[in-house]
Coordinates of C-alpha atoms in Angstrom, one line a residue:
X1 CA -94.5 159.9 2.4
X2 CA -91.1 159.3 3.6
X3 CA -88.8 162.8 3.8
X4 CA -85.5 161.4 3.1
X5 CA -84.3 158.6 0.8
X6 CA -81.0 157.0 0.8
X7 CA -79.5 155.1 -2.2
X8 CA -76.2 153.5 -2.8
X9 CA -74.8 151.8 -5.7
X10 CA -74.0 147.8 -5.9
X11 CA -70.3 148.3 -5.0
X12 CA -71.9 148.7 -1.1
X13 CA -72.3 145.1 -1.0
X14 CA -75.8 145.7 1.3
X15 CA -78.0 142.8 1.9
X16 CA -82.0 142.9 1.3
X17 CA -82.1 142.6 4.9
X18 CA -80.2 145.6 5.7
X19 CA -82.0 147.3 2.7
X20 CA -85.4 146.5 3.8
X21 CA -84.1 147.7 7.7
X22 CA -82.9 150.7 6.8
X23 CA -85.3 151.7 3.5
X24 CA -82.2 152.0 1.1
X25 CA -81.7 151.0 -2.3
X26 CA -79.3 149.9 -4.6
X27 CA -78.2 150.9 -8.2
X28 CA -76.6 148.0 -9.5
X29 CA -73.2 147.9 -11.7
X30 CA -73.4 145.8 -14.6
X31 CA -71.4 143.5 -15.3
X32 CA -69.5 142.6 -18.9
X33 CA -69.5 138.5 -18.5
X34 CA -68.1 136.8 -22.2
X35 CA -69.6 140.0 -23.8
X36 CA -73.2 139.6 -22.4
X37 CA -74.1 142.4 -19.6
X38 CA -75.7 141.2 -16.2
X39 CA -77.0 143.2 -13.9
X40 CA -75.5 143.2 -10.0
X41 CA -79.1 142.7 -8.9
X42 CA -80.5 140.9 -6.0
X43 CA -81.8 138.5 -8.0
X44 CA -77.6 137.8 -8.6
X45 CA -75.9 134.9 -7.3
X46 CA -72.3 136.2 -6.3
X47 CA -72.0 132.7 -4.5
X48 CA -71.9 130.9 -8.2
X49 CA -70.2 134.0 -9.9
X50 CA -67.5 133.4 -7.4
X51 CA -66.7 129.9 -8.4
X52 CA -67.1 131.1 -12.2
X53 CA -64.0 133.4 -11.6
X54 CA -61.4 131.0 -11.0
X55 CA -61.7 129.3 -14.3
X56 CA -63.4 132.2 -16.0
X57 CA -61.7 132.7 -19.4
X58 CA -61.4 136.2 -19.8
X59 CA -61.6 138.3 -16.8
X60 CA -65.2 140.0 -16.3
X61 CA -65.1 143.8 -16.1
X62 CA -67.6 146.2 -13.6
X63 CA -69.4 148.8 -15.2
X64 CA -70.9 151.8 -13.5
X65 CA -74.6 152.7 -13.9
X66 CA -74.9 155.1 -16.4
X67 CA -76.3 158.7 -15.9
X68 CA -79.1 157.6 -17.3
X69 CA -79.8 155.1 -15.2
X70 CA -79.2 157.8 -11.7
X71 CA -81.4 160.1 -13.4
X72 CA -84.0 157.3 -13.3
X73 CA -83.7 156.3 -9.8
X74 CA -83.6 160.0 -9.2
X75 CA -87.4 160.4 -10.6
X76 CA -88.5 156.8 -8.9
X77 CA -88.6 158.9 -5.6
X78 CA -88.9 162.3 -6.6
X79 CA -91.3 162.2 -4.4
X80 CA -89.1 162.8 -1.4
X81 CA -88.0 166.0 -0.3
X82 CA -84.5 164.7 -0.3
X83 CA -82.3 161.8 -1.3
X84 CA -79.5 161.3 -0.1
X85 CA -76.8 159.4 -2.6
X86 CA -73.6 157.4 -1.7
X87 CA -71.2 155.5 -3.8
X88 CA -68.2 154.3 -4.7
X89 CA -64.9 156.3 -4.8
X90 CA -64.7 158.2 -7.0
X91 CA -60.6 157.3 -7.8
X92 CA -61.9 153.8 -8.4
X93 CA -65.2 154.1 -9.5
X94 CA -67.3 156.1 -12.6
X95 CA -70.5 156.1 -10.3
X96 CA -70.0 159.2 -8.4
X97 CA -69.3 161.2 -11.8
X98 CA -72.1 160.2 -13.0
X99 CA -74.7 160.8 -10.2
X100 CA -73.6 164.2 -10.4
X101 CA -74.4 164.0 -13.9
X102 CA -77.7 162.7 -13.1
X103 CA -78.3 165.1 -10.4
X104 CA -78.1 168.2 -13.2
X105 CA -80.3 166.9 -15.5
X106 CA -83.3 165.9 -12.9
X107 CA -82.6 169.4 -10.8
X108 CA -83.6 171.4 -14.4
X109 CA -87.0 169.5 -14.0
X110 CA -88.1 169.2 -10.1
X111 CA -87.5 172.0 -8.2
X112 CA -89.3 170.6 -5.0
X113 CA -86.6 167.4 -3.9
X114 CA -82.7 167.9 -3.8
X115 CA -80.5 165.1 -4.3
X116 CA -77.1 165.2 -2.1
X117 CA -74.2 163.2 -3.8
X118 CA -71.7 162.2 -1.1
X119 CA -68.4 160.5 -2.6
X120 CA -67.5 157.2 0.2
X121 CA -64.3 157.5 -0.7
X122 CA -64.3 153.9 -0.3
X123 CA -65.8 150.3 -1.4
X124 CA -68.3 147.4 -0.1
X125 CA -69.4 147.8 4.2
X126 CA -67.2 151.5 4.1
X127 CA -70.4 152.5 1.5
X128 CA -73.0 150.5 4.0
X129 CA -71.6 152.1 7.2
X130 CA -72.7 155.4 5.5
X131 CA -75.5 154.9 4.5
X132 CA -76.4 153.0 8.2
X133 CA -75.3 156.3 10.2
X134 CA -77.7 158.2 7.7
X135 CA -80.4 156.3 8.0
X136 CA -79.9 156.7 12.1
X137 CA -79.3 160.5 11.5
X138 CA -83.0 160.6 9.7
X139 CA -84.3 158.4 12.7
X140 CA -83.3 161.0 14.9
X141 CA -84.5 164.0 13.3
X142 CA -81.1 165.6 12.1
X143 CA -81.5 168.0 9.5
X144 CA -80.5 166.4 6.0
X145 CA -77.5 169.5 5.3
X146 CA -76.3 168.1 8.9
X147 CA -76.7 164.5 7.9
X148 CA -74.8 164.9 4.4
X149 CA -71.6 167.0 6.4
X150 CA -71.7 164.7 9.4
X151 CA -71.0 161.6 6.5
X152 CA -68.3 163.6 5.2
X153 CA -66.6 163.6 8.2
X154 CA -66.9 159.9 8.7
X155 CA -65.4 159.1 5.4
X156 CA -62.4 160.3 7.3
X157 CA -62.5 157.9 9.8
X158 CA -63.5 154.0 8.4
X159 CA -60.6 151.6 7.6
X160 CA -60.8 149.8 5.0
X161 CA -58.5 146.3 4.0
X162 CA -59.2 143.3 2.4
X163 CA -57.7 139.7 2.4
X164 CA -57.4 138.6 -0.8
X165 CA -56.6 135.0 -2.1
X166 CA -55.7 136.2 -5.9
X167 CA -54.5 139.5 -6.1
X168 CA -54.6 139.8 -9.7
X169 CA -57.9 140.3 -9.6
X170 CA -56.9 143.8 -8.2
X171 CA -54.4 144.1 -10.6
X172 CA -57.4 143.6 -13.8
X173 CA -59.4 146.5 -12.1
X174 CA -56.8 148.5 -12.3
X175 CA -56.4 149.0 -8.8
X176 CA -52.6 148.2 -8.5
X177 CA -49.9 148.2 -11.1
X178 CA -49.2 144.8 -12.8
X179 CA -45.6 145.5 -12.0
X180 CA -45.8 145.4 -8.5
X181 CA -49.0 143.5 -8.3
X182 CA -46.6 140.8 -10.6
X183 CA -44.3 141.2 -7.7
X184 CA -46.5 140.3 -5.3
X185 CA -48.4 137.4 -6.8
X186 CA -45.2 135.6 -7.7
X187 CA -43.9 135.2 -4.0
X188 CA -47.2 133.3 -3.2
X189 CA -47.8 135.8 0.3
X190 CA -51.1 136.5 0.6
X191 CA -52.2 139.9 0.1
X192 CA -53.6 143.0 2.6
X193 CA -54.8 145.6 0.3
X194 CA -56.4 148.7 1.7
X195 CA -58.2 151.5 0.8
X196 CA -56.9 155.0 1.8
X197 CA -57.9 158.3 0.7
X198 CA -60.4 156.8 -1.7
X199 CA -57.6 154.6 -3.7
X200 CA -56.6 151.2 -3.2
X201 CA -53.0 150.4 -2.2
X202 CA -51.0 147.4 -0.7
X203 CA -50.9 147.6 2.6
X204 CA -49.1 144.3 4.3
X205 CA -48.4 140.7 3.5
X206 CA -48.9 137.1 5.2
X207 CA -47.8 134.3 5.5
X208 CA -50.8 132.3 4.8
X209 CA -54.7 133.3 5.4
X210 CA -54.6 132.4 9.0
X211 CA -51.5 135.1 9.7
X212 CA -53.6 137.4 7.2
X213 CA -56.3 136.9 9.7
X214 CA -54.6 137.5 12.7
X215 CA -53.3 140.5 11.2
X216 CA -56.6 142.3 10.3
X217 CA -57.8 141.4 13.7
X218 CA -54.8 143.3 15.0
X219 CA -55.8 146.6 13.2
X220 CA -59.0 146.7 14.6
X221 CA -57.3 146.2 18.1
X222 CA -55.0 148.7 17.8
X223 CA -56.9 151.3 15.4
X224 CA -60.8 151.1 15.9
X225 CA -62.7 153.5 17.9
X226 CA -63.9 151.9 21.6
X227 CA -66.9 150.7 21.1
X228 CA -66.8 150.6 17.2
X229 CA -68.6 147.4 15.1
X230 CA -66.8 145.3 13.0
X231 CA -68.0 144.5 9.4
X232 CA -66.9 141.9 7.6
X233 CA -67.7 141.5 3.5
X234 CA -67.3 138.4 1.9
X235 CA -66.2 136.6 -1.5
X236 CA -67.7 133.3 -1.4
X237 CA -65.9 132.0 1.9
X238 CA -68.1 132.5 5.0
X239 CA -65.3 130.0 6.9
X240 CA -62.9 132.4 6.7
X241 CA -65.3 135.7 7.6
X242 CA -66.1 133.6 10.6
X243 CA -62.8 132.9 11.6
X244 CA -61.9 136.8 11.7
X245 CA -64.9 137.5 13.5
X246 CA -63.7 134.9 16.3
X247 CA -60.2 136.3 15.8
X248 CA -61.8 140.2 16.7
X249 CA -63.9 138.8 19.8
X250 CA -60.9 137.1 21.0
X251 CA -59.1 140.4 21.0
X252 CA -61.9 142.9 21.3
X253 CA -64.6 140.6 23.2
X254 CA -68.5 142.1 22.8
X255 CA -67.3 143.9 19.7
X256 CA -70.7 143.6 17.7
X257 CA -69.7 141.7 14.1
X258 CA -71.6 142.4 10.9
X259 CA -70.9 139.9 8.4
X260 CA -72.6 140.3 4.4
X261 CA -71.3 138.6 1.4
X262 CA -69.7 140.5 -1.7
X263 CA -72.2 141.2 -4.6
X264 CA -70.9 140.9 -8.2
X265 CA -69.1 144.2 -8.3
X266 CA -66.9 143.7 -5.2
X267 CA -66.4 140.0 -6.3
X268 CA -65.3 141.2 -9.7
X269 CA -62.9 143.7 -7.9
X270 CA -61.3 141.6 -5.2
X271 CA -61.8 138.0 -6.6
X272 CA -63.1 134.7 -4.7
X273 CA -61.9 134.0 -1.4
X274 CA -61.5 137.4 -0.6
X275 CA -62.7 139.1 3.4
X276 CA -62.6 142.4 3.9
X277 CA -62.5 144.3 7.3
X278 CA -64.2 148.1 7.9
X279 CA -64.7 150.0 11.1
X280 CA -64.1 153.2 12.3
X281 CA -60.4 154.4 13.0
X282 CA -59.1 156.3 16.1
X283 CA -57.0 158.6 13.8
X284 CA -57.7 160.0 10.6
X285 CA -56.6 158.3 7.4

């Protein structure tokens, strides 16, 4: 028997491999698609979702899992003496209300494992990059209260921006005001959104995808730790991840690159042909 589990919710964008690496699992969003609700499983293809958002007739909404739905993933391993769960922000996201929810309702009936609820205070890799260092804590033998306050801390420190193609996707979520989202879409720049304090704002704009590029690889020059990795999420367009990851090795050469695609709940969120950059900062947010 394992002594700590780790689980994060779909909005992490993990991969199986990386699940299966670091033993962590996901709680999938659903997602509200023409009035039928899918689940942001592994068995989901993002890839075809992706090209079903640009001529999708109403846009589809993310919904969080339900307390229910913790509570149940909560007894699945109630058999550790700890789990440890990250989600989304909580200023974008439902999910971290209601794992707290969850975690009252299975402490009144198992007194033997603790669940720890720790708020990301951000979205896709900044989730996964959590969870990673957790899992590496655990590996080393850090005690889980150290583990849980040590991930606290690095919420602090990972930047967060995306690329996006369409930013009215951000605009449906209700993650920008259509006002100046409206703005924004109607001078045909695209878009650097990022995520600051848990809440998404707009951060830049480019001339084109190849000066968004170039500008994302600039933060990381100027604002990553030495030595940090790069992680790069995905809507649909592994081109363009691959062409940031040259543009950061160009700047920052031996910089280790992670690249994952979106799932459905970050593909909902940030629309196709999205790329999104995380790493760890130099100075707090």
């Amino acid at each position: 028997m394992s002594y700590m589990k780790i689980l994060v919710d779909s909005g992490s964008d993990l991969s199986l491999e990386y699940c299966k690496k670091y033993d962590i699992t996901v709680i999938p969003f659903s997602l509200q698609i023409e009035g039928r609700s899918v689940l942001d499983s592994e068995r989901f293809d993002s890839a075809k979702y992706c090209e079903y958002l640009k001529v999708a007739p109403q846009a589809p909404k993310s919904i969080q899992p339900s307390p229910q739905t913790f509570l149940d993933y909560y007894r699945r391993f109630s058999d550790r003496e700890h789990i440890i769960v990250i989600t989304m922000s909580s200023k974008i996201s439902g999910a971290h209300q209601n794992a707290v929810l969850a975690r009252e309702l299975f402490e009144r009936e198992n007194k033997s494992c603790r669940v720890h609820i720790v708020d990301s205070a951000g979205t896709s890799f900044a989730i996964s990059m959590l969870a990673f260092h957790a899992a590496q804590l655990n590996q080393n033998g850090l005690p889980v209260s150290e583990i849980v306050e040590q991930l606290v801390e690095d919420t602090l420190h990972i930047g967060t921006y995306y690329l996006v193609d369409d930013i009215s996707f951000f605009i449906k979520a209700d993650h920008l005001s259509s006002f100046k989202g409206s703005l924004l879409a109607k001078t045909g720049v695209k878009s650097i959104i990022g995520v600051r304090n848990g809440m998404v704002y707009h951060h830049s704009s480019a001339l084109g995808f190849q000066k968004g590029i170039a500008k994302l690889a600039a933060l990381f020059q100027n604002n990553a730790f030495s030595g940090s990795d790069a992680f790069i999420s995905h809507s649909n367009c592994i081109s363009k991840a691959k062409r940031l990851e040259e543009a950061i090795l160009r700047t920052a050469p031996g910089t280790s690159v992670r690249i994952s695609p979106m799932r459905g709940t970050m593909c909902t969120h940030a629309g196709p042909d999205a790329i999104g950059l995380f790493f760890y900062r130099q100075r707090l947010i």
